[in-house]
Each structure stands twice: as C-alpha cells, then as structure tokens.
JSON list of C-alpha atoms and ligand atoms in Angstrom, two decimals:
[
{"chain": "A", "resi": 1, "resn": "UNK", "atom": "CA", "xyz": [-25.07, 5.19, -14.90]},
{"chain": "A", "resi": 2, "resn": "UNK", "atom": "CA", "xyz": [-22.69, 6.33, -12.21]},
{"chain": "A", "resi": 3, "resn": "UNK", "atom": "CA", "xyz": [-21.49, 9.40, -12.20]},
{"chain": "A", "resi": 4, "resn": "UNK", "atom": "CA", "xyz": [-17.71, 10.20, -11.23]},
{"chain": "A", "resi": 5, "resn": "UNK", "atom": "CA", "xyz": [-15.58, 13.27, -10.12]},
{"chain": "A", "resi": 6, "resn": "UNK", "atom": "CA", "xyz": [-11.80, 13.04, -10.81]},
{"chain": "A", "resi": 7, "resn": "UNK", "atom": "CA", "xyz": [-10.03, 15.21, -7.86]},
{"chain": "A", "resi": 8, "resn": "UNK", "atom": "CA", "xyz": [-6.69, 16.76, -9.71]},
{"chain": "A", "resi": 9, "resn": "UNK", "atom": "CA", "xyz": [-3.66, 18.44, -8.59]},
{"chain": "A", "resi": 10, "resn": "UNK", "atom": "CA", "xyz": [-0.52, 17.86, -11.78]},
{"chain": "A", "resi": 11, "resn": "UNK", "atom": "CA", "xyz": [-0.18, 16.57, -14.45]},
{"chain": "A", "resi": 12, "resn": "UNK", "atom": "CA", "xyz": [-3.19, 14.14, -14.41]},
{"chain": "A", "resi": 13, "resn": "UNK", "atom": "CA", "xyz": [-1.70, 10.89, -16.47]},
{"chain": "A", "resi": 14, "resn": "UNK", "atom": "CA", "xyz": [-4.20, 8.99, -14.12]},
{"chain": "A", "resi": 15, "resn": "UNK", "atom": "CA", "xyz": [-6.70, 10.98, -15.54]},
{"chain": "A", "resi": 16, "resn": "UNK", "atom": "CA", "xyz": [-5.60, 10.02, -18.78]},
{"chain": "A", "resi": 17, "resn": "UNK", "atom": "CA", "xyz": [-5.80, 6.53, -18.54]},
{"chain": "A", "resi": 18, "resn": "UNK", "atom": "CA", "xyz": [-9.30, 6.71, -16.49]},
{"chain": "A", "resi": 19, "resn": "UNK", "atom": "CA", "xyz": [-10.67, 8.77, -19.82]},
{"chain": "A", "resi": 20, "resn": "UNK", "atom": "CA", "xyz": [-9.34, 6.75, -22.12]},
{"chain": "A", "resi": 21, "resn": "UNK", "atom": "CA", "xyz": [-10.73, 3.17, -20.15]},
{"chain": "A", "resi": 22, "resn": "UNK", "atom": "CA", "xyz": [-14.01, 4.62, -21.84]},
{"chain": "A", "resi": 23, "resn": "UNK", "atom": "CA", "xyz": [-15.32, 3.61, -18.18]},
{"chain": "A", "resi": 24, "resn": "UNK", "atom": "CA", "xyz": [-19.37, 2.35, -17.94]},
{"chain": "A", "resi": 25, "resn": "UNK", "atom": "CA", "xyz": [-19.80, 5.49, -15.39]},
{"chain": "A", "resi": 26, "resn": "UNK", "atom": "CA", "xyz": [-19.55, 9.03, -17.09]},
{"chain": "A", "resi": 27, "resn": "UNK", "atom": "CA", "xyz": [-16.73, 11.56, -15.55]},
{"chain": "A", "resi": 28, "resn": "UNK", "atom": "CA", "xyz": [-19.37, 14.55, -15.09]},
{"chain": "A", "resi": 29, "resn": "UNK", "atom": "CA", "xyz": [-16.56, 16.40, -13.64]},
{"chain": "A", "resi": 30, "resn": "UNK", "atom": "CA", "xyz": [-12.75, 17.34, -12.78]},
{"chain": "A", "resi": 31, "resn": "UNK", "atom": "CA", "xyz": [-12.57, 19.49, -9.86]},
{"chain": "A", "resi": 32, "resn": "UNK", "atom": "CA", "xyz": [-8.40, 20.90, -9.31]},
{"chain": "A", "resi": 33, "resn": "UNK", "atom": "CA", "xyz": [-7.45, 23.08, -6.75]},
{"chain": "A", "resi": 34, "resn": "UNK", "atom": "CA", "xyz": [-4.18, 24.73, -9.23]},
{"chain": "A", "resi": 35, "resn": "UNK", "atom": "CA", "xyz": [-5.22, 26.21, -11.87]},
{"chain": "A", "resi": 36, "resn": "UNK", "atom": "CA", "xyz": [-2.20, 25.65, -13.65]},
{"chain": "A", "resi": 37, "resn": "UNK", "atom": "CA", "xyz": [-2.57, 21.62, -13.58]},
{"chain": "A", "resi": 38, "resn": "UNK", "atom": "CA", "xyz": [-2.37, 19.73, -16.80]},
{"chain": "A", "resi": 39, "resn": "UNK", "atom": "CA", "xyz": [-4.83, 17.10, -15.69]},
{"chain": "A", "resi": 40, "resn": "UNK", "atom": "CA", "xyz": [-7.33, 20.54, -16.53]},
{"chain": "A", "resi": 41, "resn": "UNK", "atom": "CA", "xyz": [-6.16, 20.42, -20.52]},
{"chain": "A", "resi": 42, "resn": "UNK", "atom": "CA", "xyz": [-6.73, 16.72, -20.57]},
{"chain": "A", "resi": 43, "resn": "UNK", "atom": "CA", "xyz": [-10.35, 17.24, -19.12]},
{"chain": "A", "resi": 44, "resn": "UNK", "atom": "CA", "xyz": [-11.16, 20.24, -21.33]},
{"chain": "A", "resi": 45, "resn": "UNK", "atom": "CA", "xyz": [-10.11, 17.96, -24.69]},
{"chain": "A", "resi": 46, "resn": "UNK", "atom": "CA", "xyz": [-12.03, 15.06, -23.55]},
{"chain": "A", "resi": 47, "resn": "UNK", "atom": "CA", "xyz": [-15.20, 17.42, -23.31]},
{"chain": "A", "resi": 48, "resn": "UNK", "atom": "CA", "xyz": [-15.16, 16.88, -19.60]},
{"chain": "A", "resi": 49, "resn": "UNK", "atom": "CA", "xyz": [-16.41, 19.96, -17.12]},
{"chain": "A", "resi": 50, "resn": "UNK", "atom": "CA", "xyz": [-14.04, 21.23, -15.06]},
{"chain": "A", "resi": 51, "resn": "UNK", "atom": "CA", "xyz": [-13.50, 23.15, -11.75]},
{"chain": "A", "resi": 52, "resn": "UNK", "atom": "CA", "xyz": [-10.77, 25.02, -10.28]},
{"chain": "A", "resi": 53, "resn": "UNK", "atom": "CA", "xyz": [-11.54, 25.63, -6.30]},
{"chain": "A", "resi": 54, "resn": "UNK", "atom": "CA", "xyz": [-7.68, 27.07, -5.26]},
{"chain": "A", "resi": 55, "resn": "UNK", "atom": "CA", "xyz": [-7.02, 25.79, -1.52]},
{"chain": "A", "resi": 56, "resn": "UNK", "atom": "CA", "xyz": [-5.11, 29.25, -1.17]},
{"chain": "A", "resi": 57, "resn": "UNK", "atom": "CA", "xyz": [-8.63, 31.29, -1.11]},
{"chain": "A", "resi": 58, "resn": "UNK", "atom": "CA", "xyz": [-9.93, 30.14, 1.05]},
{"chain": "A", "resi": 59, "resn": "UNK", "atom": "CA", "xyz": [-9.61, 30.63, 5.30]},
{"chain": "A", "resi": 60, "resn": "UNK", "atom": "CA", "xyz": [-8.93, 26.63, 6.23]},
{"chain": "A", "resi": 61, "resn": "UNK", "atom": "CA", "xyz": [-9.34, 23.28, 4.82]},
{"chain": "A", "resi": 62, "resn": "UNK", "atom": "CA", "xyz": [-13.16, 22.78, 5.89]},
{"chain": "A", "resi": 63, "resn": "UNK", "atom": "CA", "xyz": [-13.84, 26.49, 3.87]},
{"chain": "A", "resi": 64, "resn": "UNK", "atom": "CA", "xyz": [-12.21, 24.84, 0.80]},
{"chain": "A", "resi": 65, "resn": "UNK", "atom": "CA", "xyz": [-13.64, 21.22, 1.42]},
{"chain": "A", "resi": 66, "resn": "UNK", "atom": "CA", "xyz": [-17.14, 22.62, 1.67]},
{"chain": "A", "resi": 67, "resn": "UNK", "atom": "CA", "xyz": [-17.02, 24.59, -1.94]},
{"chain": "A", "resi": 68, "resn": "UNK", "atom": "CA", "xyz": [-15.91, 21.15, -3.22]},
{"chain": "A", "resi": 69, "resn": "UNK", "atom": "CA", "xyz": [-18.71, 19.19, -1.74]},
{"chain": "A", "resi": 70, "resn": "UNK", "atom": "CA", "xyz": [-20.98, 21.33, -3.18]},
{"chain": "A", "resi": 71, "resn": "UNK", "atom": "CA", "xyz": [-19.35, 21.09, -6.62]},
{"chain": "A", "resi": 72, "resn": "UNK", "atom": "CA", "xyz": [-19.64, 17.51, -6.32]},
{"chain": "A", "resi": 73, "resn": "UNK", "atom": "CA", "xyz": [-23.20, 17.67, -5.31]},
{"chain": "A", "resi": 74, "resn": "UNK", "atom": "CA", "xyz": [-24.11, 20.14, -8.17]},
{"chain": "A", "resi": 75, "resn": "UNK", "atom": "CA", "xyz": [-22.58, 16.96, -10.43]},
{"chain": "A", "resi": 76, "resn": "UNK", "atom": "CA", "xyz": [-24.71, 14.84, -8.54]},
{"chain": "A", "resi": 77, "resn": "UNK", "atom": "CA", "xyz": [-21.79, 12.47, -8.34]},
{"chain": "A", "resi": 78, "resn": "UNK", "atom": "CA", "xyz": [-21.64, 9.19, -7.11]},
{"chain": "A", "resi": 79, "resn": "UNK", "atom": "CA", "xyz": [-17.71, 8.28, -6.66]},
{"chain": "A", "resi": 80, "resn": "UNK", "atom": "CA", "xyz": [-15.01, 11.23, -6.65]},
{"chain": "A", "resi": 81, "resn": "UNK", "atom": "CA", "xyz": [-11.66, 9.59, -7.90]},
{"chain": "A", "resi": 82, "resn": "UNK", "atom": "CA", "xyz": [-8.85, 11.30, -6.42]},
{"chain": "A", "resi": 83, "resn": "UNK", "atom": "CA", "xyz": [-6.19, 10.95, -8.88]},
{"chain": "A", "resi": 84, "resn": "UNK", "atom": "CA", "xyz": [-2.99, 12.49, -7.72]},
{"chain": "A", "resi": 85, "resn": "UNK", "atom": "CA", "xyz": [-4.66, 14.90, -5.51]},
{"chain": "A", "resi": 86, "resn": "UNK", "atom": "CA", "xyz": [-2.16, 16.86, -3.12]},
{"chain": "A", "resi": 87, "resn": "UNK", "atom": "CA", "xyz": [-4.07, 17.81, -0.53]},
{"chain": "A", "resi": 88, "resn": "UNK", "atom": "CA", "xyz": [-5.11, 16.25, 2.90]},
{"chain": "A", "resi": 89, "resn": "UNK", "atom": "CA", "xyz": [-9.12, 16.44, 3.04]},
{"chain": "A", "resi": 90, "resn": "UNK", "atom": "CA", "xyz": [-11.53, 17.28, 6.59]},
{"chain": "A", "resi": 91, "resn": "UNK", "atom": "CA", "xyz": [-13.16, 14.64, 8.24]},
{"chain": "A", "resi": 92, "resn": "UNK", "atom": "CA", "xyz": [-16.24, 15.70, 7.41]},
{"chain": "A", "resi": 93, "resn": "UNK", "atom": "CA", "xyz": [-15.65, 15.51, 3.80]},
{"chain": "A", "resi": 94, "resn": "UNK", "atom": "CA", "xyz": [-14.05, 12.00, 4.24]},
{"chain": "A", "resi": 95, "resn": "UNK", "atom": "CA", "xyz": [-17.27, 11.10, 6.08]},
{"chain": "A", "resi": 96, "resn": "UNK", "atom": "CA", "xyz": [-19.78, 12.64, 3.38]},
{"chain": "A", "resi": 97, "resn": "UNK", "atom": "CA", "xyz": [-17.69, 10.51, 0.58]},
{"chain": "A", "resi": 98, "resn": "UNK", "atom": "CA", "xyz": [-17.22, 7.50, 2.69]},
{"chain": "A", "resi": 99, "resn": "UNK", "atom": "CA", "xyz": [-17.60, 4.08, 0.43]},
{"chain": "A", "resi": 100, "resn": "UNK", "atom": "CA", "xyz": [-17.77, 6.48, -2.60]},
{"chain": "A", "resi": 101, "resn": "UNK", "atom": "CA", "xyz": [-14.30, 7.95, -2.47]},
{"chain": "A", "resi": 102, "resn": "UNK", "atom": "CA", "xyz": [-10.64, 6.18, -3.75]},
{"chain": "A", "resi": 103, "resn": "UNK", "atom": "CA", "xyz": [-7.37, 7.24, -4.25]},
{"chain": "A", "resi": 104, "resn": "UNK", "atom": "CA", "xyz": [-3.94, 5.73, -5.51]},
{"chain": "A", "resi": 105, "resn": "UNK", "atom": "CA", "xyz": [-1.21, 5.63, -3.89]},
{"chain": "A", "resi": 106, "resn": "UNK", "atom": "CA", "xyz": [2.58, 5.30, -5.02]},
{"chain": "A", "resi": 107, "resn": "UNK", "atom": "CA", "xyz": [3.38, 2.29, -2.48]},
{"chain": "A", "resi": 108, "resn": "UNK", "atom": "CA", "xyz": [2.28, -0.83, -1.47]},
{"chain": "A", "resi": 109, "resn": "UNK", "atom": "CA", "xyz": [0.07, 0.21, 1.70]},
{"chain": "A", "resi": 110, "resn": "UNK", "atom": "CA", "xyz": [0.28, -0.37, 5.01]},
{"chain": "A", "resi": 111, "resn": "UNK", "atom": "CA", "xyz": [4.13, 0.65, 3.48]},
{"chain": "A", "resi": 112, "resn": "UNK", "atom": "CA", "xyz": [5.24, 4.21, 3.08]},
{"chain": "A", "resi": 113, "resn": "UNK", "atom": "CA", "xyz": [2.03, 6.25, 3.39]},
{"chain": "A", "resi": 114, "resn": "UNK", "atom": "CA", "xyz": [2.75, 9.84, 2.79]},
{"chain": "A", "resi": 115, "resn": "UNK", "atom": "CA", "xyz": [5.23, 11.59, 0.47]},
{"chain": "A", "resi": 116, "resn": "UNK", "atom": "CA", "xyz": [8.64, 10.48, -0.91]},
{"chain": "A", "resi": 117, "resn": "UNK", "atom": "CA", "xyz": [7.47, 6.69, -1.15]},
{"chain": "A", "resi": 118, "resn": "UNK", "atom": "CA", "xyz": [9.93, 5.84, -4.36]},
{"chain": "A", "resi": 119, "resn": "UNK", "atom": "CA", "xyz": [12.85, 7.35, -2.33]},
{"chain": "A", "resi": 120, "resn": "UNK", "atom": "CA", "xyz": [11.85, 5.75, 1.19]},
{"chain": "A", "resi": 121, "resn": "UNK", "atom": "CA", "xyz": [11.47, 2.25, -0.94]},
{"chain": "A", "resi": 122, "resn": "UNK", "atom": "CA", "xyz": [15.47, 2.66, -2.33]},
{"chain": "A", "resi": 123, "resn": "UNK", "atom": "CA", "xyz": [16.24, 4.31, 1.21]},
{"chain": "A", "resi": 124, "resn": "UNK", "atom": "CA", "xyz": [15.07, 0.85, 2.66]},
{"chain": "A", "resi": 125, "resn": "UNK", "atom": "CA", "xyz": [16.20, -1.36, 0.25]},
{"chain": "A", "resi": 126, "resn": "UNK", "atom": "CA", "xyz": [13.10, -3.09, -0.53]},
{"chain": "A", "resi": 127, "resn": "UNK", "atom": "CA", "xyz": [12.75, -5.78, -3.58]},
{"chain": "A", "resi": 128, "resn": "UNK", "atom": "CA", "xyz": [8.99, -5.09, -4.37]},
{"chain": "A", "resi": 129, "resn": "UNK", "atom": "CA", "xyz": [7.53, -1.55, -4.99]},
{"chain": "A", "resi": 130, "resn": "UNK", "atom": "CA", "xyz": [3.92, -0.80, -6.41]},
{"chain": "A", "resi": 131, "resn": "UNK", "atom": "CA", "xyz": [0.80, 1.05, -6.16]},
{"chain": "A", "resi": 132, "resn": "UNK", "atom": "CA", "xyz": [-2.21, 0.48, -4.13]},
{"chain": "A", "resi": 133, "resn": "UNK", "atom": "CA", "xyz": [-6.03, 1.35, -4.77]},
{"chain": "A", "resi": 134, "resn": "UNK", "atom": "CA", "xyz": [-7.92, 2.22, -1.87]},
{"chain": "A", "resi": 135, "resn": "UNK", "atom": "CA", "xyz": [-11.47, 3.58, -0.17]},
{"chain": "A", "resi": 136, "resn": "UNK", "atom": "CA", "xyz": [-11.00, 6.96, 1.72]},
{"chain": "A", "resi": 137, "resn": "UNK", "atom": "CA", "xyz": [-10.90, 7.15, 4.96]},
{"chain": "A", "resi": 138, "resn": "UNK", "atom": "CA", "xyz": [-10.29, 9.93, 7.86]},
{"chain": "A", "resi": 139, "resn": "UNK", "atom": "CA", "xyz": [-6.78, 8.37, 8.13]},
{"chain": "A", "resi": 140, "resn": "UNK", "atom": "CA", "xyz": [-4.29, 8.74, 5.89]},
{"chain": "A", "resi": 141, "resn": "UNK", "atom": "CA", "xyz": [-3.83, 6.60, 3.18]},
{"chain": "A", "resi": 142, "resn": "UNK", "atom": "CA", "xyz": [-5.32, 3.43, 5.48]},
{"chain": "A", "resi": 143, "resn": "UNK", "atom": "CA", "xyz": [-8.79, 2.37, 4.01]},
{"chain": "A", "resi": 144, "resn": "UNK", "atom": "CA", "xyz": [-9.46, -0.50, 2.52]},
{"chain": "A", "resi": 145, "resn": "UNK", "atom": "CA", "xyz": [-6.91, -1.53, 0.15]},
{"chain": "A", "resi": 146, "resn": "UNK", "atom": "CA", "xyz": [-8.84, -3.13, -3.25]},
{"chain": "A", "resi": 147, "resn": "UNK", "atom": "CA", "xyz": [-6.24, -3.41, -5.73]},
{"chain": "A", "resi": 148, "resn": "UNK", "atom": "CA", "xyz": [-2.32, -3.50, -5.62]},
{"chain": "A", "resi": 149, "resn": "UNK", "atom": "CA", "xyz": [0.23, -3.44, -8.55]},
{"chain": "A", "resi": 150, "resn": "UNK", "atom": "CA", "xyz": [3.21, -4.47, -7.88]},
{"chain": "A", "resi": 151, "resn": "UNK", "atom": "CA", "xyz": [6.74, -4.69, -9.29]},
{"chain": "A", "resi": 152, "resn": "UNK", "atom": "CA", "xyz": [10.32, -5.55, -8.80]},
{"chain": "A", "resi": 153, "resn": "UNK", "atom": "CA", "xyz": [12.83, -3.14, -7.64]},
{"chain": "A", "resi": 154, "resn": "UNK", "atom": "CA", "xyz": [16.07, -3.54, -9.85]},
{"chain": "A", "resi": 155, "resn": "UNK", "atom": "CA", "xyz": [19.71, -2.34, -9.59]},
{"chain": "A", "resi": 156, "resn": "UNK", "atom": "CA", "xyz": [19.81, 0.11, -11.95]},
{"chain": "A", "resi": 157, "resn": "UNK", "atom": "CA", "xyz": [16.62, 1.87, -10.32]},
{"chain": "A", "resi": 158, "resn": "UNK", "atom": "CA", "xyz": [16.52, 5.32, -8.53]},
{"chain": "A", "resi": 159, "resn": "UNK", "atom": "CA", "xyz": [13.43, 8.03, -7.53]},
{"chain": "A", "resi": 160, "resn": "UNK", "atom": "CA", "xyz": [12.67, 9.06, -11.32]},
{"chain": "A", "resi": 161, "resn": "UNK", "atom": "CA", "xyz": [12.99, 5.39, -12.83]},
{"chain": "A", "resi": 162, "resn": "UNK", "atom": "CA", "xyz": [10.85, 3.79, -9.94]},
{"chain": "A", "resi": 163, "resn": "UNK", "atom": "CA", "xyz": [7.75, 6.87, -10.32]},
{"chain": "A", "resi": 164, "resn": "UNK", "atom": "CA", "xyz": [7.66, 6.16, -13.87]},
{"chain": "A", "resi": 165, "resn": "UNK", "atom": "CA", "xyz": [7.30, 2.67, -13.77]},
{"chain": "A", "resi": 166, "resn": "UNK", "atom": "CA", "xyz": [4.90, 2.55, -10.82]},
{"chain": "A", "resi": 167, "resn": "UNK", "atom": "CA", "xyz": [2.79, 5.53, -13.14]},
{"chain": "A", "resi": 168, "resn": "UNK", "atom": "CA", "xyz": [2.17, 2.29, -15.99]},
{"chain": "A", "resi": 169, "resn": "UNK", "atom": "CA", "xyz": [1.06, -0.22, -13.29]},
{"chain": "A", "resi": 170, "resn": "UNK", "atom": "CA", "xyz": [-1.05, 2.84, -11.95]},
{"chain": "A", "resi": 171, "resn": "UNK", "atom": "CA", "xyz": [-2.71, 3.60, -15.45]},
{"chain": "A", "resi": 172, "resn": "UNK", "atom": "CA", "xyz": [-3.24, -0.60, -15.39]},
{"chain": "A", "resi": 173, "resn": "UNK", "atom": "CA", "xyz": [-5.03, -0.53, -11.88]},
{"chain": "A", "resi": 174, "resn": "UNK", "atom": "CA", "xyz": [-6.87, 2.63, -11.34]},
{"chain": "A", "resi": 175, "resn": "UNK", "atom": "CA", "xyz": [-9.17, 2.39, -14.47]},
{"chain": "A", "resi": 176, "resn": "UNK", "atom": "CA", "xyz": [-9.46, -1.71, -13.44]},
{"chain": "A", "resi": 177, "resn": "UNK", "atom": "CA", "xyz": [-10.82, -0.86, -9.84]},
{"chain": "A", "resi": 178, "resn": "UNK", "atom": "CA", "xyz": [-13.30, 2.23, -11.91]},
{"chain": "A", "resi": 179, "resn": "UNK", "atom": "CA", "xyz": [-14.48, -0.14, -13.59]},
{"chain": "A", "resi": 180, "resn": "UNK", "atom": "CA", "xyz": [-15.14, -2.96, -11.09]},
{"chain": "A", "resi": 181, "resn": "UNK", "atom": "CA", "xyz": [-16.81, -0.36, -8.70]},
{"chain": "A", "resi": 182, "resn": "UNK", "atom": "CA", "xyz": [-18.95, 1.07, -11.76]},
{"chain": "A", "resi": 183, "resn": "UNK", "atom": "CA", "xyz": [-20.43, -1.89, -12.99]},
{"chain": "A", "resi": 184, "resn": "UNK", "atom": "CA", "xyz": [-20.93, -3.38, -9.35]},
{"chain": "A", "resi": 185, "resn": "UNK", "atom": "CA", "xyz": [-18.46, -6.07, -8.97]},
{"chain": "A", "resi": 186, "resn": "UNK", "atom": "CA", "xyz": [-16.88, -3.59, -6.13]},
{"chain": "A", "resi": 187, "resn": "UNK", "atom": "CA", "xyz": [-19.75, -2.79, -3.71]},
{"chain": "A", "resi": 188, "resn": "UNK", "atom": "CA", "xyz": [-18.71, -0.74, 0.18]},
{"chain": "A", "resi": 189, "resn": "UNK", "atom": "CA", "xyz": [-21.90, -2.42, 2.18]},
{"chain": "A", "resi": 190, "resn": "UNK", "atom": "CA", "xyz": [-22.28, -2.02, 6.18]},
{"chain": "A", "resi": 191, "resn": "UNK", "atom": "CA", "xyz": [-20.86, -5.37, 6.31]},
{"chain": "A", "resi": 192, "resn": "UNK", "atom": "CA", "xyz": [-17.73, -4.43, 4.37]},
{"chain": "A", "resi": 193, "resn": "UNK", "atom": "CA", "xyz": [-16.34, -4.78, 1.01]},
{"chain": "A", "resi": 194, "resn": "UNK", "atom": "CA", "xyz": [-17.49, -7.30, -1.63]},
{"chain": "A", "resi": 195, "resn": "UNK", "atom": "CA", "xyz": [-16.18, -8.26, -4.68]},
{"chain": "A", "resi": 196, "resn": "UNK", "atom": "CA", "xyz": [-18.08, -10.54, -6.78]},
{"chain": "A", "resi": 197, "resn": "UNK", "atom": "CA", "xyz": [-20.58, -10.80, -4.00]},
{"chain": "A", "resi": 198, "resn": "UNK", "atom": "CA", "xyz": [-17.70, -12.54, -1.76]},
{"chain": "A", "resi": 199, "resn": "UNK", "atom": "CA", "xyz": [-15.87, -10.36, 1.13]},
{"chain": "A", "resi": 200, "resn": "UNK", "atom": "CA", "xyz": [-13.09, -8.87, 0.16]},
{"chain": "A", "resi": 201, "resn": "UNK", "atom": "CA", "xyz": [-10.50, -9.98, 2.45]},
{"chain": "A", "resi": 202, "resn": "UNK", "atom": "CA", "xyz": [-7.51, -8.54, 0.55]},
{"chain": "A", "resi": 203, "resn": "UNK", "atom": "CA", "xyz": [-6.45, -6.46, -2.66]},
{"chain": "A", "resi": 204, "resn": "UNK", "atom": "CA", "xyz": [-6.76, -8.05, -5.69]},
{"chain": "A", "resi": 205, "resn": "UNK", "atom": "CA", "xyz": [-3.03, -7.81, -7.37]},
{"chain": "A", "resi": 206, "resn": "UNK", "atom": "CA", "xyz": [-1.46, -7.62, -10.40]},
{"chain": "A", "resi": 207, "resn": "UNK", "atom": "CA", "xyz": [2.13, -8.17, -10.47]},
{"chain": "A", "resi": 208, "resn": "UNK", "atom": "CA", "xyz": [5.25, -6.74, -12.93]},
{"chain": "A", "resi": 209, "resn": "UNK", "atom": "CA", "xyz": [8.08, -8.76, -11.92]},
{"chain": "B", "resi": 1, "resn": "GAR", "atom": "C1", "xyz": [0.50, 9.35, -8.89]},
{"chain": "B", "resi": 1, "resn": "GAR", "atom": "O1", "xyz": [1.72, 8.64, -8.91]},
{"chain": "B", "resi": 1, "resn": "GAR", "atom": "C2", "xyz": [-0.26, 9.05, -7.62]},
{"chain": "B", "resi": 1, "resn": "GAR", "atom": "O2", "xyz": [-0.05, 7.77, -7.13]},
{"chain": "B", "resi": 1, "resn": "GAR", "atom": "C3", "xyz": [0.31, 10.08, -6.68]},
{"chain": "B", "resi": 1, "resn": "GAR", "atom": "O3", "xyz": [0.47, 11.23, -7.46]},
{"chain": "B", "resi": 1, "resn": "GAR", "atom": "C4", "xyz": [0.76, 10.84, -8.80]},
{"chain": "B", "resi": 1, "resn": "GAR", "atom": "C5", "xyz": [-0.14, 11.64, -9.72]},
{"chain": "B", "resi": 1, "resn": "GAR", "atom": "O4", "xyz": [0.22, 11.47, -11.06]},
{"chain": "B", "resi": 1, "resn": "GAR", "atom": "N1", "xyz": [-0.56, 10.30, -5.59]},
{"chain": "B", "resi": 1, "resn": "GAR", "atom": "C6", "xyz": [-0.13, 10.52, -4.35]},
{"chain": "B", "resi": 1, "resn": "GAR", "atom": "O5", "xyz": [1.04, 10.60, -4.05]},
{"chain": "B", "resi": 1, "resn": "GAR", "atom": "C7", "xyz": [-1.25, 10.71, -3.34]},
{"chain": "B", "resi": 1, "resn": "GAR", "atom": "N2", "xyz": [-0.72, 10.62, -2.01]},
{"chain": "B", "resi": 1, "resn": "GAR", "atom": "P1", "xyz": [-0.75, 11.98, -12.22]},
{"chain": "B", "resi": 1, "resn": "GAR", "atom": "O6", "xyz": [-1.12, 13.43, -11.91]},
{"chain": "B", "resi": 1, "resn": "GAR", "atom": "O7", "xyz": [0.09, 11.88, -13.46]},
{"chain": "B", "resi": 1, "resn": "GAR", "atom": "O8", "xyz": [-1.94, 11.09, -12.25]}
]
C-alpha cells in the first residue's frame, strides 16, 4: 500500500476531502510548518500523525527542507501531497520527491502561477477559472499538469466567491488524481506520464460550467 504525506500550511479543507476519499494508500503523515494550522486538528481527529517543522527555526530553506525530508523518510513515504502548502521548496528537495510529489493549484496552469490567481482571473477578465493538479517540479507551479477542474466565471463573482467555488472543484480533483496515482492508473516513468498505460498528453478535466 502506498504510503502518503500531506504537506499543510491553513486551514487544510484539501486535507479534508483527501481523508475522507478513504484513499487505497494510507496518509502515514501530515507534516505543517505553523503550528497554528487547522489542517493539524483535522489530522489529529482522523488518527493521522502529525509534524510541525516551523520554517522560522530554522537558518534557510535547505535547513528546513532537510528536517522535512527526513520526516518523510522516517514515514517511509511514497507520495507527499502538498495541499495548500505556502512555502517555495529547494531544488534538492524537488529533486528527491520528483514523480512522487503533487500540488494544487488555484488556476488553470500555464495561467496565473503564483499568488492572487482569483483576483488576477477578475483583473483579466477571463470566462473560465479552475484548479489544476500537477507533479512537482524545480519550477514553479510548471510540472506536468494531470488533472484540471474547471468552471465558469459569472457576473456576480469577485476574489471570495471565485476561492470558494474553485475549493469544491478542488475537493472533486485532488482526492481523484490520489487515487489514480495510488492504485496505478497514474504512473511518472522515464518516458513520461501514463495514464491507463497510454501517455498522458494532457490533463484529464472535469468541467463546472
Ligand atoms: C487551495 O485553494 C490551494 O489550491 C491553494 O491553497 C488553498 C489551500 O486550501 N494552494 C496554493 O495556492 C499553492 N500555490 P486548504 O488549506 O483549505 O486546502
């Protein structure tokens, strides 16, 4: 069974949804670096381990990437979910997790990577909004897209409105991709990604509009 690390920084809704997809891997672990983040109450009730490495104590990012490595090796983990983690990781983490490390993202990528993406959609003007699933890579938000949910922008939406409905097509998507990757429909070989034994030549999507 594979074994999975959820990386935490709030209020940890993605979490939720990833506990409650009662996924075929086991979440041996949910490593946050605030102490104060909710995502740590939802671990603790679902029986789930938990660690709290704080950024702040430690001298630079590769100090504070190192102690989580070594967390996740203790766990003997197989794919760390980041889940609304706020901080940017080393390259040499990136490269010890790569193929075995995802994240969400509040936009459809190659759009808006970075911060502020609900705001920067309304800014623009856009139609279509979403989320995108994707491996880890040393650039930002630009691996390998897998899934994408997406949804229509309406009149009567601003920042708040558009997060909240881009959190329920996250909750849909993030346990989905978990899943595939866990039971081996997902597999990161040399030759790329494969889903269903096929290259994956783009996101799989599932669409609100
Ligand atoms: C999610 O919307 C996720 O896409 C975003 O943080 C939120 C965490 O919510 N992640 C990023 O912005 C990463 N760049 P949650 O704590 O309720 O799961």
């Amino acid at each position: 069974m594979i074994k999975i690390a959820v990386l935490v920084s709030g209020s940890g809704s993605n979490l939720q949804a990833l506990i409650d997809a009662n996924l075929s891997g086991e979440i041996a672990g949910v490593i946050s670096n605030k102490p104060e983040a909710y995502a740590l109450e939802r671990a603790k009730n679902a029986g789930i381990a938990t660690a709290v490495i704080e950024h702040k104590q430690y001298p630079n990012r590769e100090a504070f990437d190192d102690v989580m490595h070594q967390q996740l090796l203790d766990w003997d983990v197989d794919l760390v979910i980041l889940a609304g983690f706020m901080r940017i990781l080393s390259a040499k983490f990136v490269q010890a997790w790569e193929g075995k490390m995802i994240n969400i993202h509040p936009s459809l990528l190659p759009n808006y990577k970075g911060m502020h993406t609900h705001q920067r959609v309304l800014n623009t003007g856009d139609t279509l909004h979403g989320c995108t699933v994707h491996y880890v890579t040393a650039e930002l938000d630009a691996g390998q897209a897998l899934a994408q949910g997406v949804l229509k922008v309406t009149l009567h939406d601003n920042a708040d409105t558009l997060a909240n409905r881009v959190h329920v097509l996250e909750h849909l998507i993030y346990p989905q991709v978990a899943e595939w990757i866990c039971s081996g429909k997902i597999q990161h070989t040399k030759q790329g990604v494969l889903y269903h034994n096929q290259p994956m030549l783009e996101p799989v999507q599932f669409c609100k509009l």
